Short mmCIF file of C-alpha atoms in Angstrom, two decimals:
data_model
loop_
_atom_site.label_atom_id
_atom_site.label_comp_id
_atom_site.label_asym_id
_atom_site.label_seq_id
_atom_site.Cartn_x
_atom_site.Cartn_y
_atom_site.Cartn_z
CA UNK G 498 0.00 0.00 0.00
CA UNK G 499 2.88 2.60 1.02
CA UNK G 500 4.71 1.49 -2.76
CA UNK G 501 1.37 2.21 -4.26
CA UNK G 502 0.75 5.52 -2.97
CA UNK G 503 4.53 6.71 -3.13
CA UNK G 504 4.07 5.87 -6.74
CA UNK G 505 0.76 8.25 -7.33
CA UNK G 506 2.37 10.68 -5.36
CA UNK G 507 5.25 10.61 -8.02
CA UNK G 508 2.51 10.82 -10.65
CA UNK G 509 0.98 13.41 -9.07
CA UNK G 510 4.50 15.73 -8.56
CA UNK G 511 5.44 14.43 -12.37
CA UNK G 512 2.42 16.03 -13.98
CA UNK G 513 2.91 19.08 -11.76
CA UNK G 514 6.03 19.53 -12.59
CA UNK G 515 5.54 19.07 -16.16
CA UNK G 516 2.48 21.67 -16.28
CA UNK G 517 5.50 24.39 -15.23
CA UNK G 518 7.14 23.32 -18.15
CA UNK G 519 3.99 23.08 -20.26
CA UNK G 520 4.78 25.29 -23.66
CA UNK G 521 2.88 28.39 -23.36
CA UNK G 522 0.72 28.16 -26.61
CA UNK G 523 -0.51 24.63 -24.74
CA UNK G 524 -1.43 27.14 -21.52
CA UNK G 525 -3.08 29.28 -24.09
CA UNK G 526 -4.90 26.50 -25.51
CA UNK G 527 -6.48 26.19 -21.62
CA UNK G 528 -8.03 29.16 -22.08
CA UNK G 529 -9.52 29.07 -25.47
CA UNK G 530 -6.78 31.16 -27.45
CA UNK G 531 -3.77 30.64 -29.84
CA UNK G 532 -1.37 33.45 -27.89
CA UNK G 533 -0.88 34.37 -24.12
CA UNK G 534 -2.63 37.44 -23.11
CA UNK G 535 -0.53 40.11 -23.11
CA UNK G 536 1.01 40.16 -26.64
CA UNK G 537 0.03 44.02 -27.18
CA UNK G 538 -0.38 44.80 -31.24
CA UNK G 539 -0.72 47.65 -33.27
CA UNK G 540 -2.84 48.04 -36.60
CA UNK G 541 -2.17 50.93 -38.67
CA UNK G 542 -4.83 51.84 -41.55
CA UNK G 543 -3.91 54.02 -43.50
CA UNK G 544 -6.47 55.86 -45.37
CA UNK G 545 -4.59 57.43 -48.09
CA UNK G 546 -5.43 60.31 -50.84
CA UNK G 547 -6.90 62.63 -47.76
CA UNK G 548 -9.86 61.28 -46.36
CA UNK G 549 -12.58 64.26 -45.67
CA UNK G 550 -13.47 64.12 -41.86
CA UNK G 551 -16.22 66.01 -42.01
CA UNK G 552 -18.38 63.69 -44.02
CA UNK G 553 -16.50 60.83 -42.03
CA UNK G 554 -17.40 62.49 -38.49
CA UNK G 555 -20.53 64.72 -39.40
CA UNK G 556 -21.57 68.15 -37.72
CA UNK G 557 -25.52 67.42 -38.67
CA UNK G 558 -26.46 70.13 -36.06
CA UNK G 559 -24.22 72.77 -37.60
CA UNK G 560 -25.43 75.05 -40.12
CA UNK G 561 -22.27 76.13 -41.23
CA UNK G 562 -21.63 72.62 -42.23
CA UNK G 563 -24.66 72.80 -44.89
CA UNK G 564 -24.06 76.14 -45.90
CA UNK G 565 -20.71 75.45 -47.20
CA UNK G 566 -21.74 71.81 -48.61
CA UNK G 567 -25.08 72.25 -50.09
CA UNK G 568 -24.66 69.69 -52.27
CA UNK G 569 -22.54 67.31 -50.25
CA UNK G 570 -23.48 67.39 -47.00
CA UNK G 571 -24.60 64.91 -45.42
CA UNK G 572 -28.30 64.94 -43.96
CA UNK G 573 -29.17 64.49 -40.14
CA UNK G 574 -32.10 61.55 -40.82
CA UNK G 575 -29.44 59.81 -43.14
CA UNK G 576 -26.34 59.83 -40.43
CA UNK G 577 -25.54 57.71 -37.79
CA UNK G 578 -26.18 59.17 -34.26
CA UNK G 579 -23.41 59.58 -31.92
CA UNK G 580 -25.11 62.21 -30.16
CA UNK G 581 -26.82 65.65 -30.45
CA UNK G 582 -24.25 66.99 -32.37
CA UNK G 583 -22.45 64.64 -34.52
CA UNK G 584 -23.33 61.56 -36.32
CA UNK G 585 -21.08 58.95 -38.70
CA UNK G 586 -21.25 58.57 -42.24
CA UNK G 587 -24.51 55.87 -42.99
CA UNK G 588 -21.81 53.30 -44.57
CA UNK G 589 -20.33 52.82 -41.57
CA UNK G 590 -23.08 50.40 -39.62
CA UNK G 591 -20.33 48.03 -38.21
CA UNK G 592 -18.13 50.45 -36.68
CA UNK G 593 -20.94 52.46 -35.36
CA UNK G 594 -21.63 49.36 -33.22
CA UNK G 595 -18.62 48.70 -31.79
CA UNK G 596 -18.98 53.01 -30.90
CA UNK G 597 -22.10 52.01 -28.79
CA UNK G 598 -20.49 48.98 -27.32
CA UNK G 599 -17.29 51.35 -26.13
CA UNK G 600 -14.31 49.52 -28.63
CA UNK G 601 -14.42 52.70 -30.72
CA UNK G 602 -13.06 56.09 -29.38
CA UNK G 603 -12.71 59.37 -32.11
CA UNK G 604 -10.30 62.26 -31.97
CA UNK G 605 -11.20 64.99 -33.57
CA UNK G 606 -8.74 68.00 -35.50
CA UNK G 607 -5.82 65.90 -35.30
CA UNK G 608 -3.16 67.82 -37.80
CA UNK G 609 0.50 69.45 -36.84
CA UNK G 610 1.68 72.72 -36.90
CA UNK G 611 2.02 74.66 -40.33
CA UNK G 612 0.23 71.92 -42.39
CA UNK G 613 1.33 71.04 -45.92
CA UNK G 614 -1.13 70.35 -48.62
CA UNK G 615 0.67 68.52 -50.84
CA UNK G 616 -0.25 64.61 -50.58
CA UNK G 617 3.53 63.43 -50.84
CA UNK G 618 4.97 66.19 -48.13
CA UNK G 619 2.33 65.75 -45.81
CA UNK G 620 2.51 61.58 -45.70
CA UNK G 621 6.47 61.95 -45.02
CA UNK G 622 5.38 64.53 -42.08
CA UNK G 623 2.74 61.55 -40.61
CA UNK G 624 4.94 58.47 -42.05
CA UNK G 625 8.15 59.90 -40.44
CA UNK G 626 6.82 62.04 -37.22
CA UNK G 627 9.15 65.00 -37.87
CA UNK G 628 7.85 69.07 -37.74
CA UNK G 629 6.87 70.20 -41.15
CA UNK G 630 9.62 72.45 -41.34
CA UNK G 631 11.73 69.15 -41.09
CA UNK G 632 13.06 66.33 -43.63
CA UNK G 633 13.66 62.89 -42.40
CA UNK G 634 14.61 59.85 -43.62
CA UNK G 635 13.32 57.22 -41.42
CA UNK G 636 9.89 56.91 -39.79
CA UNK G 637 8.14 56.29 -36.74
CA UNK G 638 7.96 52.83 -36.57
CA UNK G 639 11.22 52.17 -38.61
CA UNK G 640 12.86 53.83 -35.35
CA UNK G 641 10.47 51.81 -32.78
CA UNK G 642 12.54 48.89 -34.78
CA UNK G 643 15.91 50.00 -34.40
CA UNK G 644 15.39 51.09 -30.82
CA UNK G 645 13.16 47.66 -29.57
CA UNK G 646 14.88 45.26 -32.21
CA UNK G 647 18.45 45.30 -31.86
CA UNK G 648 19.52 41.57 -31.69
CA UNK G 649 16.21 40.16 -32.57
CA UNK G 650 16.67 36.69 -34.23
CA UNK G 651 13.78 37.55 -36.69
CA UNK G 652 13.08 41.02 -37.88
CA UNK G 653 9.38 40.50 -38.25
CA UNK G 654 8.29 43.28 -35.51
CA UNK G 655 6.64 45.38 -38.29
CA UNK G 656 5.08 43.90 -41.37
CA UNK G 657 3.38 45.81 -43.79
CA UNK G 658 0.56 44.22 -45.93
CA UNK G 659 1.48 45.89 -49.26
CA UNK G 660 3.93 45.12 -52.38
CA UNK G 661 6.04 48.37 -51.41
CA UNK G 662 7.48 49.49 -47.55
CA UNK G 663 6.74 52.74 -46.89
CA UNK G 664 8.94 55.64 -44.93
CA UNK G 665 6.98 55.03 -42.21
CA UNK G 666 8.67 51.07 -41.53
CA UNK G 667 12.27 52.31 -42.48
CA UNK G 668 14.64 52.63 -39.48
CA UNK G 669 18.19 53.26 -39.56
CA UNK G 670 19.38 50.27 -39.57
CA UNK G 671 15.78 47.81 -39.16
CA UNK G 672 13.10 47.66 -41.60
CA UNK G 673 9.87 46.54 -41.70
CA UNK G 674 8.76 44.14 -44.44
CA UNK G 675 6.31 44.27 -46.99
CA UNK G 676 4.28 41.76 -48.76
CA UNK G 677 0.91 40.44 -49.94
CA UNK G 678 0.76 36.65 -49.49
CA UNK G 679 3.05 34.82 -46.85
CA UNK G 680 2.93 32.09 -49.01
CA UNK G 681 4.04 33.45 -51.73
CA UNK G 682 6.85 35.66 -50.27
CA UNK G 683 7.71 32.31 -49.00
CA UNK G 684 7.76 30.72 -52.64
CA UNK G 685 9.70 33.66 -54.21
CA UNK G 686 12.19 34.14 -51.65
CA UNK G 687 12.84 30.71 -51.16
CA UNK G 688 13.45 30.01 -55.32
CA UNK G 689 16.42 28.90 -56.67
CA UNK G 690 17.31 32.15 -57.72
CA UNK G 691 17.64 33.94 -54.41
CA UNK G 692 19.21 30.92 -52.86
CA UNK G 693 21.61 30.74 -55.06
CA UNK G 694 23.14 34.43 -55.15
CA UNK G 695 23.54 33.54 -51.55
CA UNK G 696 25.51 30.76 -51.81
CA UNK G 697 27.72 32.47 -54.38
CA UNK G 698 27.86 35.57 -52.06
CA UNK G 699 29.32 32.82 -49.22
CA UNK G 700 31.60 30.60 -51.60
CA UNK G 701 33.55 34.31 -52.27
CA UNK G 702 36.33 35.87 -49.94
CA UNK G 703 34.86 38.35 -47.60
CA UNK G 704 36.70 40.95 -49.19
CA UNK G 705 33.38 42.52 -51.21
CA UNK G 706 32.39 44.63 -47.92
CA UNK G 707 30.52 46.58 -50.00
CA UNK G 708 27.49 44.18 -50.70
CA UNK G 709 27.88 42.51 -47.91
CA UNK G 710 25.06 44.63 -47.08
CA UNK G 711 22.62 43.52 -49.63
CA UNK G 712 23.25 39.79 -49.12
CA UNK G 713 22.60 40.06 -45.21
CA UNK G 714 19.55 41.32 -46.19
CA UNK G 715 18.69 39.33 -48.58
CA UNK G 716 19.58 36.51 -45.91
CA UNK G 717 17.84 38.02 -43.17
CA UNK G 718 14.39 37.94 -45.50
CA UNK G 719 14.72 34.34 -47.14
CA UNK G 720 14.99 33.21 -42.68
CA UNK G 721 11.56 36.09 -42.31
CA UNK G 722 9.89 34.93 -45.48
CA UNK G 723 10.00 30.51 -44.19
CA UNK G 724 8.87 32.00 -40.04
CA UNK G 725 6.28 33.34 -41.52
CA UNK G 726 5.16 31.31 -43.45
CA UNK G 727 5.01 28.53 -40.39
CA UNK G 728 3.45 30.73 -38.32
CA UNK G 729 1.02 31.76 -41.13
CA UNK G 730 -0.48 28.08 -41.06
CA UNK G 731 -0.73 27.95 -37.38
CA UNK G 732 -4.28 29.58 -37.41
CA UNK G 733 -6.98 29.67 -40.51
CA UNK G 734 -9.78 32.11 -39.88
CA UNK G 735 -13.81 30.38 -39.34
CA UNK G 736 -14.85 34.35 -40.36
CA UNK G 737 -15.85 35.36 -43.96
CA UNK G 738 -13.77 38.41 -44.78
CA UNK G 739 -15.07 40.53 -47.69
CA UNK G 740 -13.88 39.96 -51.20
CA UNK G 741 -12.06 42.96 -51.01
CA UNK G 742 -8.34 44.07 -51.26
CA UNK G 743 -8.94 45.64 -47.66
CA UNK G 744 -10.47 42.02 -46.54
CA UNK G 745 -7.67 39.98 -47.87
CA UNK G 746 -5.76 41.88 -46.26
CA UNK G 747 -7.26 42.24 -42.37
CA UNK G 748 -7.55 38.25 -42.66
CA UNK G 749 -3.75 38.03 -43.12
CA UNK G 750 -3.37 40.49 -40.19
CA UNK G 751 -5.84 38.24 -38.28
CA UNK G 752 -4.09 34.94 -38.87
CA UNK G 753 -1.06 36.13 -38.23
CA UNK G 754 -1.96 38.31 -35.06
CA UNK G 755 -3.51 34.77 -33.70
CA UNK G 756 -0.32 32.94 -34.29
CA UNK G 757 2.51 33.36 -31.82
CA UNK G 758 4.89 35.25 -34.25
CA UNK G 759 6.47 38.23 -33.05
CA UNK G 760 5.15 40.85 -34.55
CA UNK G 761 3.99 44.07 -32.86
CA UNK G 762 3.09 46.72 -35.69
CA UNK G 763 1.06 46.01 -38.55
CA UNK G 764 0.46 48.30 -41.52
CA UNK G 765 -1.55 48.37 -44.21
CA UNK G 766 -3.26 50.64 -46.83
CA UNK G 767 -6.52 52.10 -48.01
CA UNK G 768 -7.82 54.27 -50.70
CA UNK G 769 -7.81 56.74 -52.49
CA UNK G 770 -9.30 59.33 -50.81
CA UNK G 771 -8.56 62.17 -53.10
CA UNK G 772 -11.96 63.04 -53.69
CA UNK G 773 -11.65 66.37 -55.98
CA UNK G 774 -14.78 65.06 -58.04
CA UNK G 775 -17.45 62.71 -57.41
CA UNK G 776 -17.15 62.72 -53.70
CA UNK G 777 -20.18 60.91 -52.71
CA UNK G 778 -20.09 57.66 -54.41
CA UNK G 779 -16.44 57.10 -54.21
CA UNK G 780 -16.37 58.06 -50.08
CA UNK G 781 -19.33 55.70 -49.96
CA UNK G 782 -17.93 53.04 -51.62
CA UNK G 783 -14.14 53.05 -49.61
CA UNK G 784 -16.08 53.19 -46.59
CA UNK G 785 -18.38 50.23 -47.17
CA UNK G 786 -15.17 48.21 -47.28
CA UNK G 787 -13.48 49.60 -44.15
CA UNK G 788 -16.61 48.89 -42.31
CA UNK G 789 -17.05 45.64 -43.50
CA UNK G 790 -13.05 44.35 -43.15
CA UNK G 791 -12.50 46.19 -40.15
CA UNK G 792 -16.14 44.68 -38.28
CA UNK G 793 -14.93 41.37 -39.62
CA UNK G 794 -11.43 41.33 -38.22
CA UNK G 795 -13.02 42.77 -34.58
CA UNK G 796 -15.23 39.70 -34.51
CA UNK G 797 -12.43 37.42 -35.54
CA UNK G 798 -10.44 38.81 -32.73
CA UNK G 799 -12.85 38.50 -30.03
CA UNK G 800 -13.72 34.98 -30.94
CA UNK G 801 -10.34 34.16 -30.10
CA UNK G 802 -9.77 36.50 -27.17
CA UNK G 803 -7.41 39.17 -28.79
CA UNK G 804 -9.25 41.85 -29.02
CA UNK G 805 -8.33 43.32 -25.58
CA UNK G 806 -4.74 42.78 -26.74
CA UNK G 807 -4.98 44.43 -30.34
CA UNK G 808 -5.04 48.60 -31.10
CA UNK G 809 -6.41 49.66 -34.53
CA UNK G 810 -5.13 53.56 -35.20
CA UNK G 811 -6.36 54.89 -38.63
CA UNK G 812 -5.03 58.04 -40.08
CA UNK G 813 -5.10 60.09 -43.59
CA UNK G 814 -2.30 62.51 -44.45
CA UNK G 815 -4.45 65.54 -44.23
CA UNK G 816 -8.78 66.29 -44.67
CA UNK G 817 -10.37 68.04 -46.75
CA UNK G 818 -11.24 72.49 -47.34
CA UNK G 819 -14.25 72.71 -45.57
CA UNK G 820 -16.46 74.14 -48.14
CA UNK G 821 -17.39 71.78 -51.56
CA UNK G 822 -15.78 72.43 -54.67
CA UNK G 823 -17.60 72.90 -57.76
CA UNK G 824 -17.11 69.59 -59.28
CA UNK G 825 -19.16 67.63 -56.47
CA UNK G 826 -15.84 66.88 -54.04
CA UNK G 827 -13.15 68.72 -51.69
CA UNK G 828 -9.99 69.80 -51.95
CA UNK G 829 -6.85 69.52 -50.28
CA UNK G 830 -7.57 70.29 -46.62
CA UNK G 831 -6.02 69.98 -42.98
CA UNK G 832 -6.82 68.61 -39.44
CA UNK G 833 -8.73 65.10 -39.86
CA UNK G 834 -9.69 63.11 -37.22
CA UNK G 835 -9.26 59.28 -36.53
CA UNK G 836 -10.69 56.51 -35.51
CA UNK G 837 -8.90 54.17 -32.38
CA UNK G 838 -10.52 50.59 -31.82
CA UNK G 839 -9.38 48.35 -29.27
CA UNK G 840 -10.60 45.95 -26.35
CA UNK G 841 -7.92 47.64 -23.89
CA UNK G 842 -9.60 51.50 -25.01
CA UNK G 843 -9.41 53.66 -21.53
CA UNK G 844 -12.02 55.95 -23.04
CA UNK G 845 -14.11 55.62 -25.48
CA UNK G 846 -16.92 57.66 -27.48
CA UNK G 847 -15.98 61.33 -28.93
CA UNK G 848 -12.48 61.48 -27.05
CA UNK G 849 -12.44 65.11 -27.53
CA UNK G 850 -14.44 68.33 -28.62
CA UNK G 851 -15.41 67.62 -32.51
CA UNK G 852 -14.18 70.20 -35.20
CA UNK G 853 -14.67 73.90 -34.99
CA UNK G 854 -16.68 75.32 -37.99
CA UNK G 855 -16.61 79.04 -36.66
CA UNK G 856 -12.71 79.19 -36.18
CA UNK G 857 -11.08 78.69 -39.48
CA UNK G 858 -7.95 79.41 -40.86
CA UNK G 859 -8.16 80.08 -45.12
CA UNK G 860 -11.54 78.13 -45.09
CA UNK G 861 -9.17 75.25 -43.41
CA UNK G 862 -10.32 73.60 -39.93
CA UNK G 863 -7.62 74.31 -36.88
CA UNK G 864 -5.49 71.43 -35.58
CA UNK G 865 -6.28 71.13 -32.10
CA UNK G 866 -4.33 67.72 -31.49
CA UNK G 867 -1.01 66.90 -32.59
CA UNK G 868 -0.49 63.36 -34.22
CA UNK G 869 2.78 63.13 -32.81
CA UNK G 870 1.14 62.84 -29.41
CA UNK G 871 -1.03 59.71 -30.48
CA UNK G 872 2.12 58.25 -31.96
CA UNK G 873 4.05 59.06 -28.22
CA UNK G 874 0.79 57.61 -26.46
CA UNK G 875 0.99 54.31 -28.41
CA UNK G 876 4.77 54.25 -28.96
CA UNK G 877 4.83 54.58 -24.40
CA UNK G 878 1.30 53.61 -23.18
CA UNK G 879 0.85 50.47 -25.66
CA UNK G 880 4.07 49.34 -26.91
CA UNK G 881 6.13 50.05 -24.13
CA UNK G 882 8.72 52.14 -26.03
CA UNK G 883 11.09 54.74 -25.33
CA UNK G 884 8.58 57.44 -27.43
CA UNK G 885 10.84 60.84 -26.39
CA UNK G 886 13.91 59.00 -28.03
CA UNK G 887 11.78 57.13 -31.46
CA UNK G 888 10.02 61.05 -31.81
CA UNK G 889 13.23 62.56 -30.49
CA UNK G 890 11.13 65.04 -28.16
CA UNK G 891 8.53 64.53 -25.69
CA UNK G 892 4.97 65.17 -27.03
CA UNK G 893 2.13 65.05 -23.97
CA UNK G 894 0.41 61.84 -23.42
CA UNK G 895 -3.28 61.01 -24.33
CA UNK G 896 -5.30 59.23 -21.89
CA UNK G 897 -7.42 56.97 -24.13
CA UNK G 898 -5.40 54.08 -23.00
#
């Protein structure tokens, strides 16, 4: 009797034992998720062209507002209620949902100081956080890399869901990486062709330091290209994203956010806005699919307990003039405002005062936030960064998370 119970006491101490040891997607797997809790993520959207936030977030109580759109406005019984005041464009059903059910916060007359209208200027002032009067080469998150990643064994913090990086993922010395299809980034990179300009590149003396360069890089995304493609086949989404490019692109995002790779930034594109003509239809239409992707991918992520782990920012280089133009659109504008979604959102609903019709500048609404401060928030309050060094000054903090 005393072997037998010495014996299940072993049992007993082996299995304990071993559940310290247990891997910890196995723990996760206890409680009904793919990834500890914990892993914080950011999702950039970028809606590019110059999205107009005042038929995005809509004054309906304002009669400035239809005054200077009397074509385009948009009308009170057609908008989405957010409150007395302001209402949402009527494509966006889905995110106006997860408004009432506090995953959705706005900020309104986000711009910077001295705002450039000119699409290309304006995206290197948001893609590389800089003053306007300044010209950088690297951008936000390409310095969150080469401040967080040094010695990482895969450079796959910040992958960017396109066919082209942009300034925003370029560090000093860490990228981001950009692609369409894991699987086939995997295929090309992985051809004979690349994997044989390496082996040249190591058969030769060490004495070309001059592309030594190119072929660590080349190495470094041939080793990305195969981990992420494994980690890429650890989860297949049960939801049915939209046919869209937008959709294909949130369900790679999802799959890969509910794998355990190590990615923390995400970035991907939408657009264009540059609505100079035909305003209406072409708005509509671009915001049909961000609703539709974007309510998709929040569902996908609370299935699988992420969402409280996951931040969504969206952002456009600049809005539009407040009054209409006279072929049925806007024109080159400045503050905006965006849109944060998130399970771990401190505050929620209109996070701030919406736009200011009566206080323009040149028929131009007033910045009255500067993006740099969101980018500090997330960069300190979500990622954990050193934000004063990646923005190279301190901006003040929000306090949505």
């Amino acid at each position: 009797m005393l072997i037998l119970n010495r014996r299940r006491f072993l049992q007993v101490g082996s299995l304990a034992s071993a559940a310290t040891l247990m891997p910890k997607f196995l723990k996760a797997f206890e409680k009904g998720q793919l990834v500890p809790p914990g892993n914080k993520v950011l999702v950039v959207i970028q809606l590019s062209g110059g999205n107009d936030g005042l038929n995005t977030v809509i004054p309906y109580r304002n009669d400035i507002y239809y005054k200077m759109r009397p074509a385009l406005g948009i009308k009170r019984e057609a908008a989405l209620s957010l409150n007395d005041d302001w209402g949402l464009h009527p494509s966006f059903t889905g995110l106006k949902s997860l408004y009432d059910d506090g995953s959705m916060g706005i900020l309104n007359s986000v711009g910077y100081p001295n705002p450039d209208r000119s699409h290309f200027r304006s995206m290197d002032i948001w893609h590389t956080g800089s003053e306007s009067k300044d010209f950088w080469n690297t951008g936000w998150i390409g310095r969150y890399l080469d401040a967080q990643c040094k010695g990482c064994d895969k450079p796959t913090q910040a992958l960017e869901i396109d066919d082209t990086l942009s300034l925003a993922m370029k560090g000093e010395s860490a990228k981001g990486l950009a692609f369409t299809d894991p699987n086939r980034l995997y295929n090309t990179s992985n051809g004979s062709y690349f994997k044989d300009l390496l082996n040249a590149h190591n058969a030769h003396d060490e004495e070309h330091n001059n592309v030594d360069y190119l072929y660590k890089t080349m190495a470094e995304t041939i080793s990305s290209a195969t981990y992420i493609q494994q980690q890429f086949k650890t989860y297949k989404s049960k939801e049915t994203y939209p046919n869209t490019a937008l959709g294909r692109d949130m369900k790679v995002i999802s799959e890969l956010i509910m794998s355990d790779i190590n990615t923390k930034v995400y970035y991907v594109s939408h657009g264009s806005f540059d609505t100079h003509v035909g305003q209406q239809k072409q708005q509509e239409r671009l915001f049909q699919q961000l609703d539709e992707a974007v309510s998709v991918f929040v569902q996908d992520l609370k299935k699988n307990n992420r969402f409280q782990d996951v931040m969504v920012m969206t952002f456009s280089e600049f809005g539009r003039r407040v009054g209409q133009n006279a072929s049925g659109g806007t024109d080159h504008g400045t503050a905006n405002n965006m849109f944060l979604i998130g399970g771990g959102l401190q505050k929620k609903g209109m996070l701030n005062e919406g736009a200011d019709l009566t206080d323009l500048q040149d028929g131009d609404l007033k910045y009255k936030v500067d993006f740099k401060s969101v980018y500090a928030t997330l960069l300190n309050k979500w990622l954990s960064a050193d934000d004063k060094a990646i923005l190279q000054q301190q901006y003040g903090y929000l306090d949505f998370i």
